[in-house]
Coordinates of C-alpha atoms and ligand atoms in Angstrom, one line a residue:
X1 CA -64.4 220.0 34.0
X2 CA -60.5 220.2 33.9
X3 CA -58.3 221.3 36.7
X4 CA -57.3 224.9 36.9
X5 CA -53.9 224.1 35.4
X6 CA -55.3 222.2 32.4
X7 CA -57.6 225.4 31.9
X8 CA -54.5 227.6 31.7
X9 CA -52.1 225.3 29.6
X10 CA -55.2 225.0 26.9
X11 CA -55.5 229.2 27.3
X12 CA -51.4 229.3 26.6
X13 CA -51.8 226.5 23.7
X14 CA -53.9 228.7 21.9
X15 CA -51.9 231.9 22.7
X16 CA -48.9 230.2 20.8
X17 CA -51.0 228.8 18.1
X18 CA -52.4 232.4 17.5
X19 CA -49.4 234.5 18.1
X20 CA -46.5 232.1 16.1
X21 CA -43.0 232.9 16.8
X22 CA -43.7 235.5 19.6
X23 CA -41.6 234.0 21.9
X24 CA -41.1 236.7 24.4
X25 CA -44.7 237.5 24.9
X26 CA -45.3 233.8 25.3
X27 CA -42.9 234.1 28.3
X28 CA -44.4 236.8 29.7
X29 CA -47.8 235.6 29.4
X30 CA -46.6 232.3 30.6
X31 CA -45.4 233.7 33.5
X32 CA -48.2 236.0 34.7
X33 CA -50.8 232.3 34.0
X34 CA -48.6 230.0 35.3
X35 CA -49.2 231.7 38.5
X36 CA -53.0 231.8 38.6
X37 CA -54.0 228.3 39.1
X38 CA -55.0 229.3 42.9
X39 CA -57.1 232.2 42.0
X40 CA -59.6 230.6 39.7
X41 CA -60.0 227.7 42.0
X42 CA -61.3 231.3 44.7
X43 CA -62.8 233.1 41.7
X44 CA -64.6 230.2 39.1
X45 CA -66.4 233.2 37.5
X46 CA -63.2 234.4 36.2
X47 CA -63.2 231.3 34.0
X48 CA -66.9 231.6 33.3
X49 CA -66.5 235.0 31.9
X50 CA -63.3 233.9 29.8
X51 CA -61.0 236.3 31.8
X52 CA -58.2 234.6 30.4
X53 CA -58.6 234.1 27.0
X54 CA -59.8 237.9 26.4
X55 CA -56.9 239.4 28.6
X56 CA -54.4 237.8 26.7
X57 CA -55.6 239.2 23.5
X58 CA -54.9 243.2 22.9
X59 CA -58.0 245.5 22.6
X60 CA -56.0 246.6 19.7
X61 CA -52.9 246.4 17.6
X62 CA -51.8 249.8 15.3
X63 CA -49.2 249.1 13.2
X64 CA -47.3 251.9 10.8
X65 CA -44.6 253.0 9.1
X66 CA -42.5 255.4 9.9
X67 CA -40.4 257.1 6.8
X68 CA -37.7 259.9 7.6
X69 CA -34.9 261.6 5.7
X70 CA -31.0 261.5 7.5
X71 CA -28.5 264.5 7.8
X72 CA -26.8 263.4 4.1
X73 CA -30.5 262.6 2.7
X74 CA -30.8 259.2 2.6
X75 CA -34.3 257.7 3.1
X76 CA -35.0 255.3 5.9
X77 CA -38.1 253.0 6.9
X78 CA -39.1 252.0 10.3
X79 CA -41.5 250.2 11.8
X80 CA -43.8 251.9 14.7
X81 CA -46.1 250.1 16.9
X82 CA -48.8 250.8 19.6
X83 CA -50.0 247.8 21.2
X84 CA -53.5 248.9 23.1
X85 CA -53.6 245.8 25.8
X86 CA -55.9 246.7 28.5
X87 CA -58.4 249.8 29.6
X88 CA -60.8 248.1 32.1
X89 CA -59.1 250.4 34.3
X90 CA -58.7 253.1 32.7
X91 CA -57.2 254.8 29.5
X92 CA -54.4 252.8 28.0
X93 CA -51.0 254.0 29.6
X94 CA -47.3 252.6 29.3
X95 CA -44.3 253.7 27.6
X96 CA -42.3 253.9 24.0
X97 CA -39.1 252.0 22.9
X98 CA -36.9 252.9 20.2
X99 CA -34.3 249.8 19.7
X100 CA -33.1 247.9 17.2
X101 CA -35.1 245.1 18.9
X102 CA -38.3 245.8 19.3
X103 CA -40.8 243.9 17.0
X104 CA -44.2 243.0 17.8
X105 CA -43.5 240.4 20.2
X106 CA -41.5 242.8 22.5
X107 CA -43.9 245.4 22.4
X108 CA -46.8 242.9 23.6
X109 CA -44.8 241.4 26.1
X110 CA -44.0 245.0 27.4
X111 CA -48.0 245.8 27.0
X112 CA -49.3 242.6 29.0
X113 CA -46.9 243.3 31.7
X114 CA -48.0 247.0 31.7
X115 CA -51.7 245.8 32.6
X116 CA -50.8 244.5 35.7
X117 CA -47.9 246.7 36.7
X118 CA -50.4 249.8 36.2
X119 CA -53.3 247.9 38.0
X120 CA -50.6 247.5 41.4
X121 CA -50.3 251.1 41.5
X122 CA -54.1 251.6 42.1
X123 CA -54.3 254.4 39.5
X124 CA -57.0 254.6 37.1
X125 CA -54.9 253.1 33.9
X126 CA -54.9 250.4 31.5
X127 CA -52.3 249.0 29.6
X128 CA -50.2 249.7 26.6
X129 CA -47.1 250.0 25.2
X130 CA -45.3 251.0 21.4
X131 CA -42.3 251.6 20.2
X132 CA -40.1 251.3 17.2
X133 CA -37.1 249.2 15.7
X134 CA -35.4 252.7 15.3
X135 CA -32.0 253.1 16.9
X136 CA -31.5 256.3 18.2
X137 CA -27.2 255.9 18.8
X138 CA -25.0 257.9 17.0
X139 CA -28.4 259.9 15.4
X140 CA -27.7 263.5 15.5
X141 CA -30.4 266.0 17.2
X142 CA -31.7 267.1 14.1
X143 CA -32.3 263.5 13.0
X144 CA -34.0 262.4 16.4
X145 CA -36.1 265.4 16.3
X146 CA -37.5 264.3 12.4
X147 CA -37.6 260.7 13.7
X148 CA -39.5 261.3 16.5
X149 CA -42.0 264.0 14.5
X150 CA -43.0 261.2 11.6
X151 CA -43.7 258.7 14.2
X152 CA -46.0 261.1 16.3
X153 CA -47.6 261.9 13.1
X154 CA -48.3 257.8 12.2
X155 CA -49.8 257.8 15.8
X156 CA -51.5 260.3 17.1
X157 CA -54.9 259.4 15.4
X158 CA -54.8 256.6 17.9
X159 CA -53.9 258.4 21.2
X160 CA -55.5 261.1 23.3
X161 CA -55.6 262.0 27.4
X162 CA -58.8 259.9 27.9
X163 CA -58.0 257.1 25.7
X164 CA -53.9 256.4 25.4
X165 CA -51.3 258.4 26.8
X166 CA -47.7 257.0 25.9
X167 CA -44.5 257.9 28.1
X168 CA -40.5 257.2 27.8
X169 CA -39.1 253.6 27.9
X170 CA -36.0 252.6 26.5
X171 CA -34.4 255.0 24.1
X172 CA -37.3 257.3 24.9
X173 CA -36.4 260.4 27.3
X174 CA -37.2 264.0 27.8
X175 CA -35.8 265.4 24.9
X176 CA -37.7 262.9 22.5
X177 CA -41.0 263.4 24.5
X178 CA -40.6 266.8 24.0
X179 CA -40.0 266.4 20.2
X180 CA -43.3 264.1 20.1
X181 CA -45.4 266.3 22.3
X182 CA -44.7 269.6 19.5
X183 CA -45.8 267.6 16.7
X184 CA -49.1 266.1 18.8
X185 CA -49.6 269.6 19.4
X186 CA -49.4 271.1 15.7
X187 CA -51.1 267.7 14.4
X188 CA -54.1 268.2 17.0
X189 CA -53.9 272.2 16.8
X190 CA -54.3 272.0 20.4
X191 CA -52.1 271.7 23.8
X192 CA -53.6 268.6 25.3
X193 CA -51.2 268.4 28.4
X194 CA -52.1 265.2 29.2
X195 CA -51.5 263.0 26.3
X196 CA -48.2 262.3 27.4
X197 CA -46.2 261.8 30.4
X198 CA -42.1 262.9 31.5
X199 CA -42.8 265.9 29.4
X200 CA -40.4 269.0 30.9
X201 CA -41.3 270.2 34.0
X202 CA -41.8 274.0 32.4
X203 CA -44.7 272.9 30.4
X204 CA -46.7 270.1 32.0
X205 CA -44.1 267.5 33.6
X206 CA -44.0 266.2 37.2
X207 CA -41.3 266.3 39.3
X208 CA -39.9 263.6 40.9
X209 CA -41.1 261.6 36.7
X210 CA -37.5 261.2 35.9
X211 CA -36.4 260.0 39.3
X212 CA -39.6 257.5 39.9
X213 CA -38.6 254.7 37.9
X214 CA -35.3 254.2 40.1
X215 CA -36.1 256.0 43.6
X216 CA -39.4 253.3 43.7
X217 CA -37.5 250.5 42.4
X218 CA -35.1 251.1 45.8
X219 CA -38.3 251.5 47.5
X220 CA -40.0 248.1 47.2
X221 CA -36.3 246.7 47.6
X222 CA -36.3 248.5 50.8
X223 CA -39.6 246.8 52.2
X224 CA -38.6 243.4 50.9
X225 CA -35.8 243.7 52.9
X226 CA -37.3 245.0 56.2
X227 CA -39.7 241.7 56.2
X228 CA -35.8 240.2 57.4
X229 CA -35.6 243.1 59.4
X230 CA -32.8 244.3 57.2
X231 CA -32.2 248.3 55.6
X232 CA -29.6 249.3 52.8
X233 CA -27.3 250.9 55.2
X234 CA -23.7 249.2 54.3
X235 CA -25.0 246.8 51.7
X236 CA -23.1 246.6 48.2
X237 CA -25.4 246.6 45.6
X238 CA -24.7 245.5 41.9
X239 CA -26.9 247.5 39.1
X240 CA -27.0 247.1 35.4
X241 CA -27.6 249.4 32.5
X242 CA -26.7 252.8 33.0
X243 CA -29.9 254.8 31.8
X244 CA -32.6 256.5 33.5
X245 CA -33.6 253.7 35.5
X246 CA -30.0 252.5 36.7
X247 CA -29.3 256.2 37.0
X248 CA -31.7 256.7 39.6
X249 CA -31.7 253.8 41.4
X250 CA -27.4 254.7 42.0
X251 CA -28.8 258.3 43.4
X252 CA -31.3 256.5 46.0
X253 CA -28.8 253.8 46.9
X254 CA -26.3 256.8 47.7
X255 CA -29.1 258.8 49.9
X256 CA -29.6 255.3 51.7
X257 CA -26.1 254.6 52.6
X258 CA -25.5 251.3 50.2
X259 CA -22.6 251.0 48.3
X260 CA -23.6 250.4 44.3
X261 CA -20.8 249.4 42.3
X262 CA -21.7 248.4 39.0
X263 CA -23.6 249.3 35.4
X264 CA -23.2 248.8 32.1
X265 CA -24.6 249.8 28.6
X266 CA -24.3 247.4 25.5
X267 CA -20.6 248.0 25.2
X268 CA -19.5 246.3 28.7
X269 CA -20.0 246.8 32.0
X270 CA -18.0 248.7 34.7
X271 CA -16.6 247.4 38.5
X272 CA -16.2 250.8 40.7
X273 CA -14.2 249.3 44.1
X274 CA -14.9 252.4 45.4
X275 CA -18.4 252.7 44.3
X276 CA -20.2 254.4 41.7
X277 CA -19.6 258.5 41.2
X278 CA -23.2 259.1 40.9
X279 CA -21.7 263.2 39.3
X280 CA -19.7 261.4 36.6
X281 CA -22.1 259.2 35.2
X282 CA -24.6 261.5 35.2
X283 CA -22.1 263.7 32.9
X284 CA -21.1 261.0 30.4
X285 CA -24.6 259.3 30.1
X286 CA -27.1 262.7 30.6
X287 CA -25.1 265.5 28.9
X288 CA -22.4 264.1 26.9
X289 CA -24.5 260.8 25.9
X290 CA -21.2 258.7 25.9
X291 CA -20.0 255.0 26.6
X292 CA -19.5 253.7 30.1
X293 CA -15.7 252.8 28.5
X294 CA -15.6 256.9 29.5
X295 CA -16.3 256.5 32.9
X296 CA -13.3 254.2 33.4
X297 CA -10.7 256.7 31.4
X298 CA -11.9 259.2 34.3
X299 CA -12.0 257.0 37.4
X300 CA -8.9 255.5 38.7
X301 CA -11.5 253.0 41.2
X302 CA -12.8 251.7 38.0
X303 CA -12.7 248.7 35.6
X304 CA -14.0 248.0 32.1
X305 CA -15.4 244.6 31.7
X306 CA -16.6 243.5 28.1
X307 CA -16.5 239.4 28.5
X308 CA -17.4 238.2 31.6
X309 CA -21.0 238.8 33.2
X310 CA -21.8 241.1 35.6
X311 CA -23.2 239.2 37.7
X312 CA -20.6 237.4 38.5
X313 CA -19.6 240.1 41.4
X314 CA -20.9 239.6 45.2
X315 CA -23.1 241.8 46.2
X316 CA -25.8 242.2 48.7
X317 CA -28.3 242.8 46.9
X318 CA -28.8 243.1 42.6
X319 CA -30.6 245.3 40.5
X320 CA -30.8 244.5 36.7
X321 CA -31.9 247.9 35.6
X322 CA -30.9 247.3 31.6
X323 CA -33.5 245.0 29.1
X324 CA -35.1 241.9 28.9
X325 CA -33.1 238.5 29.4
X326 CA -30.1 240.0 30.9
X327 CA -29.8 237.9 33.3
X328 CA -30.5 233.9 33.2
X329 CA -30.3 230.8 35.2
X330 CA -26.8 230.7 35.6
X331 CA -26.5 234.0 36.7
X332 CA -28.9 233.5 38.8
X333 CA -27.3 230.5 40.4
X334 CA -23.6 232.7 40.6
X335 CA -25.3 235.3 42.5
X336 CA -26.8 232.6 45.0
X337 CA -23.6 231.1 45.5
X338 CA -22.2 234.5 46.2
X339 CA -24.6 235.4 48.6
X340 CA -27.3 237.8 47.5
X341 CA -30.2 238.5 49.3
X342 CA -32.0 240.4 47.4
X343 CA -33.2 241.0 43.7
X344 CA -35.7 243.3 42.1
X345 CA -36.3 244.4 38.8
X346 CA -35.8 247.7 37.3
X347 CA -35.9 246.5 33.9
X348 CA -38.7 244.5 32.4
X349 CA -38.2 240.8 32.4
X350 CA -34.4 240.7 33.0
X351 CA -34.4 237.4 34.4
X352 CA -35.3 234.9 31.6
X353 CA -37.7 231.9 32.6
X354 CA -35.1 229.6 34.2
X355 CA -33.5 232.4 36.1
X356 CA -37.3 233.3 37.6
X357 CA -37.3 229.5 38.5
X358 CA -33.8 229.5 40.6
X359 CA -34.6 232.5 42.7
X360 CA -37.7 230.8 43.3
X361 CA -37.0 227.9 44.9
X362 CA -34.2 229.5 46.3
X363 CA -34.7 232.3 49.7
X364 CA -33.5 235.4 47.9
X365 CA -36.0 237.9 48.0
X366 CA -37.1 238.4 44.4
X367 CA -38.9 240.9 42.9
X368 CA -40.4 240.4 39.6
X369 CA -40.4 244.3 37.5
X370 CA -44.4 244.7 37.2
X371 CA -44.2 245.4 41.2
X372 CA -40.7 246.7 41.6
X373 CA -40.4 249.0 38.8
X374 CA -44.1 250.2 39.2
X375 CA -42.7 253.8 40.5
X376 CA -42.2 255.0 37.2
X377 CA -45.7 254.8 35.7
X378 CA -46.9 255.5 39.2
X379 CA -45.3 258.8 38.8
X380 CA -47.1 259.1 35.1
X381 CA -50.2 258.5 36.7
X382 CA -49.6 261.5 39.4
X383 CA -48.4 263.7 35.9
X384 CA -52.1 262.8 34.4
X385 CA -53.8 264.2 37.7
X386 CA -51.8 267.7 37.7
X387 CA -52.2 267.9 34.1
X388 CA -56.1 267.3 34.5
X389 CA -56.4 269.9 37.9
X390 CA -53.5 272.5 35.9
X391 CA -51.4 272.4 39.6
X392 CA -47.9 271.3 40.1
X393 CA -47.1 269.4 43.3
X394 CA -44.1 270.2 45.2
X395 CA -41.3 267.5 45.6
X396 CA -41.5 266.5 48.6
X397 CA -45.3 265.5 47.6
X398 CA -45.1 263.7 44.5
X399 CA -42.1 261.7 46.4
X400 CA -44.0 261.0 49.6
X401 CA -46.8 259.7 47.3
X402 CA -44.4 257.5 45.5
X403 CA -43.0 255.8 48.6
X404 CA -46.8 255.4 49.8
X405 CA -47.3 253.5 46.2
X406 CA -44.2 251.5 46.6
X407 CA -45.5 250.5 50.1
X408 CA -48.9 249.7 49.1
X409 CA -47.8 247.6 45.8
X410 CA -45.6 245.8 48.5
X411 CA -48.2 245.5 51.2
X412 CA -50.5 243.8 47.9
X413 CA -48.0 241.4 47.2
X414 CA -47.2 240.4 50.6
X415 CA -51.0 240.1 51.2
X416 CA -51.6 238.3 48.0
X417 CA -48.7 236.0 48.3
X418 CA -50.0 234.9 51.7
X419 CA -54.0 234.3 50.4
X420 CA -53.1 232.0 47.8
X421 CA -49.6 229.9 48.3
X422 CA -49.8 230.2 52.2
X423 CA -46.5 232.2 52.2
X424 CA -46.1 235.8 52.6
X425 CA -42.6 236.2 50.0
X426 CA -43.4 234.6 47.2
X427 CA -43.5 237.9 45.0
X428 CA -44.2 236.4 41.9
X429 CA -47.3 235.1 42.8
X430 CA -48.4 237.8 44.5
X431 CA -47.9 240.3 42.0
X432 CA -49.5 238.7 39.7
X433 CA -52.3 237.3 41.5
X434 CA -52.8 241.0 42.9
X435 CA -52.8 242.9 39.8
X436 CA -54.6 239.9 37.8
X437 CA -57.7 240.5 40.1
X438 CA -58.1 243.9 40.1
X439 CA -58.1 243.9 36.3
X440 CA -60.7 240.6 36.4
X441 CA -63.1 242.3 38.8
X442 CA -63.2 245.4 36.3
X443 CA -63.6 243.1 33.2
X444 CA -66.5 241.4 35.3
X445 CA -68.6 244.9 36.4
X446 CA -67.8 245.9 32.2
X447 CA -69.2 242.8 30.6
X448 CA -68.0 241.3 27.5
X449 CA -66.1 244.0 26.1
Ligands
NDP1 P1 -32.6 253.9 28.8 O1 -32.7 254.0 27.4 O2 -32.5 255.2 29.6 O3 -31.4 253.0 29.3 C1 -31.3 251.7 28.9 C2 -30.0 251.2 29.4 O4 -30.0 249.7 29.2 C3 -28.8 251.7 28.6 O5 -27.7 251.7 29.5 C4 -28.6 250.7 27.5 O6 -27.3 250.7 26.9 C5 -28.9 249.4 28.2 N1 -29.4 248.5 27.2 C6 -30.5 248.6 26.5 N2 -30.7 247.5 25.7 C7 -29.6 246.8 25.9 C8 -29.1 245.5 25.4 N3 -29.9 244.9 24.4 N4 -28.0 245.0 25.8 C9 -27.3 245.7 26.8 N5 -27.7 246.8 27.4 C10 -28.8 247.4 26.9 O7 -33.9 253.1 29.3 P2 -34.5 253.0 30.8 O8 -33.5 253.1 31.8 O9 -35.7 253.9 30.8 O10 -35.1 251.5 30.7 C11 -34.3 250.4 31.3 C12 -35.3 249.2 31.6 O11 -36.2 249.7 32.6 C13 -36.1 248.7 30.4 O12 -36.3 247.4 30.6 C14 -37.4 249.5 30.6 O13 -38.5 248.8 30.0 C15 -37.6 249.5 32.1 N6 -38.5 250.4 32.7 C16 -38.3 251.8 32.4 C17 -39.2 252.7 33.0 C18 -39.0 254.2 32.8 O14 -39.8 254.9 33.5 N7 -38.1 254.6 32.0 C19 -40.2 252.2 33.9 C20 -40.2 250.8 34.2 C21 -39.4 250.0 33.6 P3 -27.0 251.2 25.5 O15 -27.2 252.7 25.5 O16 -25.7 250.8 25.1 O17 -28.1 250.6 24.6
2IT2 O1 -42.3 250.1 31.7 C1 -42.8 251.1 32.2 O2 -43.5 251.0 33.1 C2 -42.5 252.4 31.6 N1 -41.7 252.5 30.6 C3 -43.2 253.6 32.1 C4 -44.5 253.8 31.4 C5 -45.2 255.1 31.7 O3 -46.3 255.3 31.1 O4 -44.7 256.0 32.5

């Protein structure tokens, strides 16, 4: 019989040979095997029962176009996608992109990462994700609002609050859920609360949903820190992007005494000396929807960069809260050298395949997005329980019971980390190995499904 690792490199041979030209779900799936090797040696039924080979393949694949008209009349085609990865579990769950980007090699990257991110909460869900190659800048309402009404009406025959609820992601906020949510409801002719999550909070939204993705990501940054018996208190903290994940993260960091000074949006990125105004940003990026070039006009503190990397500034501890491959191994190596200690990931996959490899073998504390970003579906979960009891929680709950989340997926990592390298920091493993478990032992009890 071969070794473990020659098991796993024959399961990836035939994921490329099957999937051609996917390259960033090849990383991504790359990355969750290559840490395995230790947990089918424990677990040999896991290779018995072809764990591997059917969790890298999607449950299902929908695939449609989506046709709308723009403000002069001019016709448009896009693509939309739902990628339905994962329900031992439970339902499918995970979010919608509109970008330029997304094809479906994004969108199954997103969705394998989404089976073990949702499995590390300990909620009931599986794993999907969709999207579209749809870019939503410079759109008017009135064009969002058709946009987002002919993709609801390609997918909603596929989606439903015991079988796949989608949620925001990039490009994807409240007013767009709310858009998709009305034409759900007329398609459907019913109000079926829970079919998706970050809905408003006057008509079926959780509070604390907009804030999860960032306040959890702080969260788990906070307990990897504490193992060096460490807080944020006086720490200078770099974050990227400038949506609702880097948005939130800034408000925790604030409430935690650290000192953020840095995000950006495709245009450049922005240096605040004096540290991020959390009341600024907010304005230009939530109500006006503007540049982060507006910030700086308004901000004497504040530089516009649009060449160099921002990674390049010292920091305590970084945050890449923006898209996939934001940050590689040179970055990685710059931030070393400038003496970070800690990284975790808002966004998924920001560090490509060599950066993962340098703040491994390196003593940063590094975690990888399907535990550090985990708040946000967390959150989505907690939505789909009030939605199914009719209650909303107070504040203070939903946010107690996303710090006990951020804890526990911590507490698994640590644990996992230590049960199969020997080591309790190595988060990479242990995220995966945690979350790649949980989902095996369901698979197991279901049979060959
Ligand atoms: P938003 O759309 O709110 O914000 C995205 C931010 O990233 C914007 O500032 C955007 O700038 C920037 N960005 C996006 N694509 C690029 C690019 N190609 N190059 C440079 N900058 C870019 O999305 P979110 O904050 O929700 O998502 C950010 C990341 O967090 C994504 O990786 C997402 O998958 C992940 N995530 C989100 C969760 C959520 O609950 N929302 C949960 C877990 C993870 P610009 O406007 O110029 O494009
Ligand atoms: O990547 C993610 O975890 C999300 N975009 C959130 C998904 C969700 O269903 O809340």
């Amino acid at each position: 019989m071969s070794t473990a690792n020659e098991y796993i490199e024959s399961v990836l041979d035939g994921l490329r040979v099957r999937n051609p030209g996917e390259l960033e779900f090849h990383e991504a799936v790359t990355g969750v095997l290559d840490s395995l090797a230790p947990v089918l040696e424990q677990h040999p039924v896991y290779r018995d029962a072809a764990i591997l080979e059917r969790v890298v393949e999607p449950e299902r694949v929908v695939h449609f176009r989506v046709p709308w008209v723009d403000d002069e009349g001019k016709h448009h085609v896009n693509r939309g996608f739902r990628v339905q990865f994962n329900s031992a579990l439970g339902p499918y769950k995970g979010g919608l992109r509109f970008h330029p980007t997304v094809s479906a090699s994004i969108i199954k990257f997103l969705g394998f990462e989404q089976i073990f991110k949702n499995a590390l909460t300990g909620q009931q869900i599986g794993g999907g994700k969709g999207g579209s190659d749809f870019d939503p800048h410079g759109k008017s309402d009135n064009e969002i609002m058709r946009f987002c009404q002919s993709f609801m009406t390609g997918l909603y025959p596929f989606i439903g609050s015991k079988r796949d609820i989608p949620a925001g992601d990039i490009g994807v906020g409240g007013r767009e859920i709310g858009y998709m949510f009305g034409q759900y409801k007329r398609l459907v002719g019913s109000f079926e609360s829970g079919v998706l999550t970050g809905k408003g909070l006057g008509w079926g939204g959780s509070l604390i949903r907009t804030e999860a993705t960032g306040y959890g990501l702080v969260a788990f940054t906070r307990e990897m820190l504490q193992t060096r018996g460490e807080d944020f208190e006086g720490q200078t903290v770099s974050v990227s992007g400038s949506g609702n994940v880097a948005i939130y993260s800034i408000e925790k960091l604030l409430s935690l005494g650290a000192k953020p000074v840095s995000f950006s949006d495709s245009s450049g990125w922005v240096y605040d000396s004096e540290g991020v105004d959390l009341d600024l940003l907010k304005e230009i990026k939530e109500v006006r929807r503007g540049r982060v070039s507006d910030y700086v006009k308004e901000r004497p503190s504040a530089e516009l960069h649009t060449d160099s990397s921002i990674w390049n500034v010292p920091v305590d501890v970084a945050l890449p809260c923006a898209t996939q491959h934001e940050l590689n191994g040179e970055h990685a190596r710059t931030l070393i050298k400038n003496g970070v200690k800690a990284v975790a990931e808002g966004a998924n996959m920001p560090t490509d395949a060599e950066g993962v490899e340098v703040f491994e073998a390196s003593d940063v504390l590094y975690g990888p997005g399907k535990a550090a970003n985990a708040g946000g579906v967390a959150v989505s979960a907690l939505e789909m329980q009030q939605n199914s009891a009719r209650q909303s929680w107070s504040r203070e709950d939903v946010a107690d019971r996303l710090d006990k989340i951020m804890e526990d997926i911590h507490t698994q990592c640590v644990e996992a980390s230590q049960k199969y390298v020997g080591r309790p920091d190595d988060y990479v493993t242990g995220s995966n190995a945690a979350g790649f478990v949980r989902v095996a032992e369901a698979m197991i009890s279901q049979g060959a499904v």
